[in-house]
Amino acid sequence: MDTAGTADTAALARWVREFARVVAAEKQRLTELDAAIGDADHGINMDRGMTAVRDALDASPPAGPAALLKQVGMTLVSRVGGASGPLYGTFFLRMGTAAGDAPELDAAALASAIRAGLDGVVQRGKAEAGDKTMFDALAPAADALDEALASGAGLADALRRAATAAEAGRDATAPMLARKGRASYLGQRSVGHQDPGATSAALLITALMTALADTQG
Ligand code: ADP
Ligand code: MG
């Protein structure tokens, strides 16, 4: 139930649908960013995946947080080619595992599920800070969320701080030299372009903030 500062299945579904909505709205922009330092398909990949995720949610609404997060992860892994499908898919699958059989995630459980998702991305893609990837938006967001909750912030406020950190992390990818993924093939020519995956990752966190904006605190 939202009012206690927790994320139940409905709130997580709102998050996923909001991410699908903003990915569709930003599809062109994400693809243009990938045209500069990759193969011009990131917006197409993410939109295909999140459209499939939305369709799966409509067709078979999952019963709990773990089932929902795992359905999202499985759909992304199976429907998105390229680096981003397995990485985002792993993020959601690990979140689902971390959620366990809880009927709703309180702020601490949501933060540790996000941390588990991030750890999955790192295990799968081996990205480190400064490699110019989605990690550079996700990791600052996870850190800001943990710090905000540790300092006593409520969930909605903590998510606002996480979204701000994700956007700052996204912006900070522009001057970086890419060391992972297709952009790394460009070497110095990757410098000066914002990373597409960090851009979609900031959308993921801002979508979570939006979906849980009504939670108290
Ligand atoms: P592809 O690179 O296969 O075409 P996408 O264009 O959909 O896949 O996604 C590219 C994004 O994936 C990059 O902008 C980067 O943020 C992310 N990425 C690529 N490789 C890695 C990795 N090893 N770890 C984390 N993120 C990565
Ligand atoms: Mg690409």
mmCIF file of C-alpha atoms and ligand atoms in Angstrom:
data_model
loop_
_atom_site.group_PDB
_atom_site.id
_atom_site.type_symbol
_atom_site.label_atom_id
_atom_site.label_comp_id
_atom_site.label_asym_id
_atom_site.label_seq_id
_atom_site.Cartn_x
_atom_site.Cartn_y
_atom_site.Cartn_z
ATOM 1 C CA MET A 1 0.000 0.000 0.000
ATOM 2 C CA ASP A 2 1.481 3.281 -1.167
ATOM 3 C CA THR A 3 0.684 5.495 1.761
ATOM 4 C CA ALA A 4 3.100 3.690 4.055
ATOM 5 C CA GLY A 5 5.986 4.389 1.670
ATOM 6 C CA THR A 6 6.052 0.933 0.164
ATOM 7 C CA ALA A 7 5.903 -0.479 -3.360
ATOM 8 C CA ASP A 8 3.220 -3.089 -3.898
ATOM 9 C CA THR A 9 2.570 -4.997 -7.104
ATOM 10 C CA ALA A 10 0.355 -2.231 -8.503
ATOM 11 C CA ALA A 11 3.017 0.416 -7.845
ATOM 12 C CA LEU A 12 5.697 -1.687 -9.522
ATOM 13 C CA ALA A 13 3.369 -2.197 -12.505
ATOM 14 C CA ARG A 14 2.908 1.592 -12.664
ATOM 15 C CA TRP A 15 6.699 1.944 -12.718
ATOM 16 C CA VAL A 16 7.120 -0.511 -15.572
ATOM 17 C CA ARG A 17 4.298 1.070 -17.590
ATOM 18 C CA GLU A 18 5.711 4.541 -17.005
ATOM 19 C CA PHE A 19 9.135 3.345 -18.181
ATOM 20 C CA ALA A 20 7.494 1.867 -21.299
ATOM 21 C CA ARG A 21 5.756 5.198 -21.901
ATOM 22 C CA VAL A 22 8.891 7.338 -21.600
ATOM 23 C CA VAL A 23 10.998 4.901 -23.619
ATOM 24 C CA ALA A 24 8.426 5.155 -26.421
ATOM 25 C CA ALA A 25 8.451 8.953 -26.144
ATOM 26 C CA GLU A 26 12.289 9.056 -26.170
ATOM 27 C CA LYS A 27 12.792 6.262 -28.715
ATOM 28 C CA GLN A 28 14.134 8.584 -31.409
ATOM 29 C CA ARG A 29 16.482 10.388 -29.031
ATOM 30 C CA LEU A 30 17.891 7.128 -27.620
ATOM 31 C CA THR A 31 18.490 5.863 -31.126
ATOM 32 C CA GLU A 32 20.184 9.110 -32.159
ATOM 33 C CA LEU A 33 22.526 8.872 -29.175
ATOM 34 C CA ASP A 34 23.364 5.306 -30.197
ATOM 35 C CA ALA A 35 23.891 6.430 -33.813
ATOM 36 C CA ALA A 36 26.730 8.648 -32.574
ATOM 37 C CA ILE A 37 28.690 5.980 -30.690
ATOM 38 C CA GLY A 38 27.008 2.653 -31.449
ATOM 39 C CA ASP A 39 24.759 1.097 -34.069
ATOM 40 C CA ALA A 40 21.658 3.292 -33.872
ATOM 41 C CA ASP A 41 19.317 0.761 -32.292
ATOM 42 C CA HIS A 42 19.083 1.526 -28.567
ATOM 43 C CA GLY A 43 15.715 3.298 -28.760
ATOM 44 C CA ILE A 44 14.380 0.604 -31.073
ATOM 45 C CA ASN A 45 15.664 -2.167 -28.784
ATOM 46 C CA MET A 46 14.242 -0.641 -25.615
ATOM 47 C CA ASP A 47 10.911 0.244 -27.175
ATOM 48 C CA ARG A 48 10.489 -3.248 -28.608
ATOM 49 C CA GLY A 49 11.291 -4.748 -25.221
ATOM 50 C CA MET A 50 9.100 -2.471 -23.153
ATOM 51 C CA THR A 51 6.186 -2.843 -25.569
ATOM 52 C CA ALA A 52 6.475 -6.605 -25.096
ATOM 53 C CA VAL A 53 6.666 -6.090 -21.323
ATOM 54 C CA ARG A 54 3.478 -4.013 -21.360
ATOM 55 C CA ASP A 55 1.706 -6.599 -23.494
ATOM 56 C CA ALA A 56 2.769 -9.376 -21.094
ATOM 57 C CA LEU A 57 1.500 -7.356 -18.110
ATOM 58 C CA ASP A 58 -1.857 -6.908 -19.851
ATOM 59 C CA ALA A 59 -2.102 -10.561 -20.859
ATOM 60 C CA SER A 60 -1.134 -12.127 -17.549
ATOM 61 C CA PRO A 61 -0.976 -9.725 -14.594
ATOM 62 C CA PRO A 62 1.522 -11.175 -12.078
ATOM 63 C CA ALA A 63 0.376 -11.913 -8.543
ATOM 64 C CA GLY A 64 3.209 -10.350 -6.539
ATOM 65 C CA PRO A 65 6.308 -8.139 -6.775
ATOM 66 C CA ALA A 66 8.716 -10.999 -7.498
ATOM 67 C CA ALA A 67 6.503 -12.478 -10.214
ATOM 68 C CA LEU A 68 6.086 -9.084 -11.847
ATOM 69 C CA LEU A 69 9.797 -8.233 -11.782
ATOM 70 C CA LYS A 70 10.734 -11.677 -13.119
ATOM 71 C CA GLN A 71 8.173 -11.427 -15.917
ATOM 72 C CA VAL A 72 9.676 -8.079 -16.941
ATOM 73 C CA GLY A 73 13.195 -9.528 -16.818
ATOM 74 C CA MET A 74 12.347 -12.650 -18.795
ATOM 75 C CA THR A 75 10.541 -10.597 -21.428
ATOM 76 C CA LEU A 76 13.485 -8.228 -21.870
ATOM 77 C CA VAL A 77 16.027 -11.045 -22.046
ATOM 78 C CA SER A 78 13.995 -12.910 -24.647
ATOM 79 C CA ARG A 79 12.770 -9.969 -26.736
ATOM 80 C CA VAL A 80 15.658 -7.508 -26.879
ATOM 81 C CA GLY A 81 18.791 -8.206 -28.840
ATOM 82 C CA GLY A 82 22.009 -6.355 -28.238
ATOM 83 C CA ALA A 83 23.730 -5.600 -24.972
ATOM 84 C CA SER A 84 20.868 -3.773 -23.324
ATOM 85 C CA GLY A 85 18.298 -6.616 -23.354
ATOM 86 C CA PRO A 86 20.297 -9.076 -21.242
ATOM 87 C CA LEU A 87 21.554 -6.253 -18.995
ATOM 88 C CA TYR A 88 18.158 -4.696 -18.248
ATOM 89 C CA GLY A 89 16.672 -8.195 -18.137
ATOM 90 C CA THR A 90 19.218 -9.242 -15.529
ATOM 91 C CA PHE A 91 18.492 -6.057 -13.552
ATOM 92 C CA PHE A 92 14.804 -6.966 -13.252
ATOM 93 C CA LEU A 93 15.408 -10.700 -12.713
ATOM 94 C CA ARG A 94 17.761 -9.961 -9.814
ATOM 95 C CA MET A 95 15.316 -7.457 -8.384
ATOM 96 C CA GLY A 96 12.684 -10.188 -8.529
ATOM 97 C CA THR A 97 14.894 -12.669 -6.705
ATOM 98 C CA ALA A 98 15.687 -10.070 -4.051
ATOM 99 C CA ALA A 99 11.970 -9.338 -3.596
ATOM 100 C CA GLY A 100 11.411 -12.906 -2.405
ATOM 101 C CA ASP A 101 7.831 -13.678 -1.491
ATOM 102 C CA ALA A 102 7.077 -10.278 0.058
ATOM 103 C CA PRO A 103 3.600 -9.002 -0.918
ATOM 104 C CA GLU A 104 5.011 -5.476 -1.057
ATOM 105 C CA LEU A 105 8.434 -3.887 -0.806
ATOM 106 C CA ASP A 106 9.078 -1.318 1.865
ATOM 107 C CA ALA A 107 11.681 1.378 1.197
ATOM 108 C CA ALA A 108 14.606 -0.711 2.464
ATOM 109 C CA ALA A 109 13.505 -3.775 0.496
ATOM 110 C CA LEU A 110 13.077 -1.721 -2.677
ATOM 111 C CA ALA A 111 16.540 -0.199 -2.227
ATOM 112 C CA SER A 112 18.155 -3.583 -1.700
ATOM 113 C CA ALA A 113 16.312 -5.018 -4.707
ATOM 114 C CA ILE A 114 17.682 -2.175 -6.831
ATOM 115 C CA ARG A 115 21.152 -2.834 -5.415
ATOM 116 C CA ALA A 116 20.775 -6.517 -6.317
ATOM 117 C CA GLY A 117 19.707 -5.527 -9.833
ATOM 118 C CA LEU A 118 22.755 -3.299 -10.182
ATOM 119 C CA ASP A 119 25.022 -6.101 -8.925
ATOM 120 C CA GLY A 120 23.526 -8.347 -11.615
ATOM 121 C CA VAL A 121 24.299 -5.780 -14.312
ATOM 122 C CA VAL A 122 27.905 -5.644 -13.083
ATOM 123 C CA GLN A 123 28.266 -9.432 -12.956
ATOM 124 C CA ARG A 124 26.905 -9.734 -16.466
ATOM 125 C CA GLY A 125 28.608 -6.758 -18.139
ATOM 126 C CA LYS A 126 31.667 -6.172 -15.927
ATOM 127 C CA ALA A 127 31.237 -2.408 -16.164
ATOM 128 C CA GLU A 128 32.993 -0.193 -13.656
ATOM 129 C CA ALA A 129 32.447 3.443 -12.756
ATOM 130 C CA GLY A 130 33.569 5.700 -15.587
ATOM 131 C CA ASP A 131 33.288 3.097 -18.360
ATOM 132 C CA LYS A 132 30.498 5.171 -19.974
ATOM 133 C CA THR A 133 27.614 2.709 -19.585
ATOM 134 C CA MET A 134 24.230 2.423 -17.917
ATOM 135 C CA PHE A 135 26.198 1.659 -14.720
ATOM 136 C CA ASP A 136 27.193 5.325 -14.546
ATOM 137 C CA ALA A 137 23.544 6.342 -14.086
ATOM 138 C CA LEU A 138 22.335 3.320 -12.093
ATOM 139 C CA ALA A 139 25.117 3.187 -9.503
ATOM 140 C CA PRO A 140 24.831 6.832 -8.369
ATOM 141 C CA ALA A 141 21.055 6.339 -8.161
ATOM 142 C CA ALA A 142 21.423 3.247 -5.963
ATOM 143 C CA ASP A 143 23.963 5.063 -3.782
ATOM 144 C CA ALA A 144 21.752 8.153 -3.431
ATOM 145 C CA LEU A 145 18.754 5.990 -2.555
ATOM 146 C CA ASP A 146 20.691 4.177 0.170
ATOM 147 C CA GLU A 147 22.110 7.417 1.558
ATOM 148 C CA ALA A 148 18.739 9.165 1.575
ATOM 149 C CA LEU A 149 17.038 6.286 3.387
ATOM 150 C CA ALA A 150 19.916 6.009 5.864
ATOM 151 C CA SER A 151 19.510 9.707 6.661
ATOM 152 C CA GLY A 152 15.825 9.184 7.424
ATOM 153 C CA ALA A 153 14.215 10.350 4.181
ATOM 154 C CA GLY A 154 10.902 8.847 3.145
ATOM 155 C CA LEU A 155 10.647 6.733 0.033
ATOM 156 C CA ALA A 156 9.260 9.408 -2.304
ATOM 157 C CA ASP A 157 11.924 11.902 -1.263
ATOM 158 C CA ALA A 158 14.676 9.277 -1.497
ATOM 159 C CA LEU A 159 13.539 8.402 -5.027
ATOM 160 C CA ARG A 160 13.653 12.067 -6.016
ATOM 161 C CA ARG A 161 17.270 12.183 -4.867
ATOM 162 C CA ALA A 162 18.000 8.946 -6.719
ATOM 163 C CA ALA A 163 16.523 10.378 -9.928
ATOM 164 C CA THR A 164 18.616 13.537 -9.581
ATOM 165 C CA ALA A 165 21.728 11.386 -9.102
ATOM 166 C CA ALA A 166 20.859 9.229 -12.124
ATOM 167 C CA GLU A 167 20.484 12.314 -14.305
ATOM 168 C CA ALA A 168 23.777 13.747 -13.077
ATOM 169 C CA GLY A 169 25.420 10.362 -13.731
ATOM 170 C CA ARG A 170 23.932 10.280 -17.218
ATOM 171 C CA ASP A 171 25.231 13.777 -17.982
ATOM 172 C CA ALA A 172 28.671 12.852 -16.665
ATOM 173 C CA THR A 173 29.003 10.118 -19.304
ATOM 174 C CA ALA A 174 29.421 12.684 -22.101
ATOM 175 C CA PRO A 175 33.136 13.424 -21.552
ATOM 176 C CA MET A 176 33.978 9.788 -20.730
ATOM 177 C CA LEU A 177 35.960 7.462 -22.965
ATOM 178 C CA ALA A 178 33.896 4.315 -23.533
ATOM 179 C CA ARG A 179 35.495 1.149 -22.194
ATOM 180 C CA LYS A 180 32.586 -1.317 -22.589
ATOM 181 C CA GLY A 181 30.196 -2.225 -25.370
ATOM 182 C CA ARG A 182 30.188 -1.092 -28.982
ATOM 183 C CA ALA A 183 31.117 2.486 -28.104
ATOM 184 C CA SER A 184 34.489 1.224 -26.823
ATOM 185 C CA TYR A 185 35.437 0.321 -30.408
ATOM 186 C CA LEU A 186 35.491 4.054 -31.148
ATOM 187 C CA GLY A 187 38.151 4.855 -28.565
ATOM 188 C CA GLN A 188 38.711 8.616 -28.371
ATOM 189 C CA ARG A 189 35.850 9.246 -30.795
ATOM 190 C CA SER A 190 33.409 8.135 -28.096
ATOM 191 C CA VAL A 191 34.332 11.218 -26.061
ATOM 192 C CA GLY A 192 31.828 14.072 -26.185
ATOM 193 C CA HIS A 193 28.693 11.953 -26.589
ATOM 194 C CA GLN A 194 26.210 11.052 -23.853
ATOM 195 C CA ASP A 195 25.860 7.300 -23.420
ATOM 196 C CA PRO A 196 22.531 5.916 -24.682
ATOM 197 C CA GLY A 197 22.263 3.228 -21.999
ATOM 198 C CA ALA A 198 22.953 5.734 -19.219
ATOM 199 C CA THR A 199 20.223 7.868 -20.764
ATOM 200 C CA SER A 200 17.650 5.060 -20.685
ATOM 201 C CA ALA A 201 18.797 4.115 -17.168
ATOM 202 C CA ALA A 202 18.053 7.663 -15.967
ATOM 203 C CA LEU A 203 14.585 7.273 -17.508
ATOM 204 C CA LEU A 204 14.177 4.030 -15.548
ATOM 205 C CA ILE A 205 14.895 5.755 -12.239
ATOM 206 C CA THR A 206 12.821 8.863 -12.978
ATOM 207 C CA ALA A 207 9.945 6.536 -13.943
ATOM 208 C CA LEU A 208 10.243 4.881 -10.529
ATOM 209 C CA MET A 209 10.154 8.286 -8.852
ATOM 210 C CA THR A 210 7.055 9.195 -10.870
ATOM 211 C CA ALA A 211 5.285 5.908 -10.140
ATOM 212 C CA LEU A 212 5.880 6.229 -6.388
ATOM 213 C CA ALA A 213 5.489 10.006 -6.104
ATOM 214 C CA ASP A 214 2.332 9.633 -4.008
ATOM 215 C CA THR A 215 3.999 7.623 -1.263
ATOM 216 C CA GLN A 216 4.234 9.524 1.988
ATOM 217 C CA GLY A 217 7.548 11.010 3.094
HETATM 218 P P1 ADP B 1 24.099 -2.780 -28.535
HETATM 219 O O1 ADP B 1 25.292 -2.042 -27.997
HETATM 220 O O2 ADP B 1 24.313 -4.256 -28.541
HETATM 221 O O3 ADP B 1 23.634 -2.248 -29.846
HETATM 222 P P2 ADP B 1 22.096 -1.211 -27.212
HETATM 223 O O4 ADP B 1 22.378 -0.194 -28.266
HETATM 224 O O5 ADP B 1 20.652 -1.532 -27.021
HETATM 225 O O6 ADP B 1 22.898 -2.546 -27.483
HETATM 226 O O7 ADP B 1 22.656 -0.711 -25.802
HETATM 227 C C1 ADP B 1 23.862 0.017 -25.706
HETATM 228 C C2 ADP B 1 24.083 0.422 -24.267
HETATM 229 O O8 ADP B 1 24.322 -0.735 -23.473
HETATM 230 C C3 ADP B 1 25.290 1.290 -24.055
HETATM 231 O O9 ADP B 1 24.977 2.665 -24.253
HETATM 232 C C4 ADP B 1 25.714 0.999 -22.625
HETATM 233 O O10 ADP B 1 25.101 1.896 -21.705
HETATM 234 C C5 ADP B 1 25.156 -0.373 -22.389
HETATM 235 N N1 ADP B 1 26.230 -1.356 -22.283
HETATM 236 C C6 ADP B 1 26.917 -1.927 -23.278
HETATM 237 N N2 ADP B 1 27.815 -2.806 -22.793
HETATM 238 C C7 ADP B 1 27.680 -2.780 -21.428
HETATM 239 C C8 ADP B 1 28.320 -3.458 -20.342
HETATM 240 N N3 ADP B 1 29.273 -4.363 -20.560
HETATM 241 N N4 ADP B 1 27.915 -3.162 -19.087
HETATM 242 C C9 ADP B 1 26.943 -2.251 -18.862
HETATM 243 N N5 ADP B 1 26.305 -1.602 -19.847
HETATM 244 C C10 ADP B 1 26.669 -1.845 -21.105
HETATM 245 MG MG MG B 2 23.103 -0.278 -30.148
#
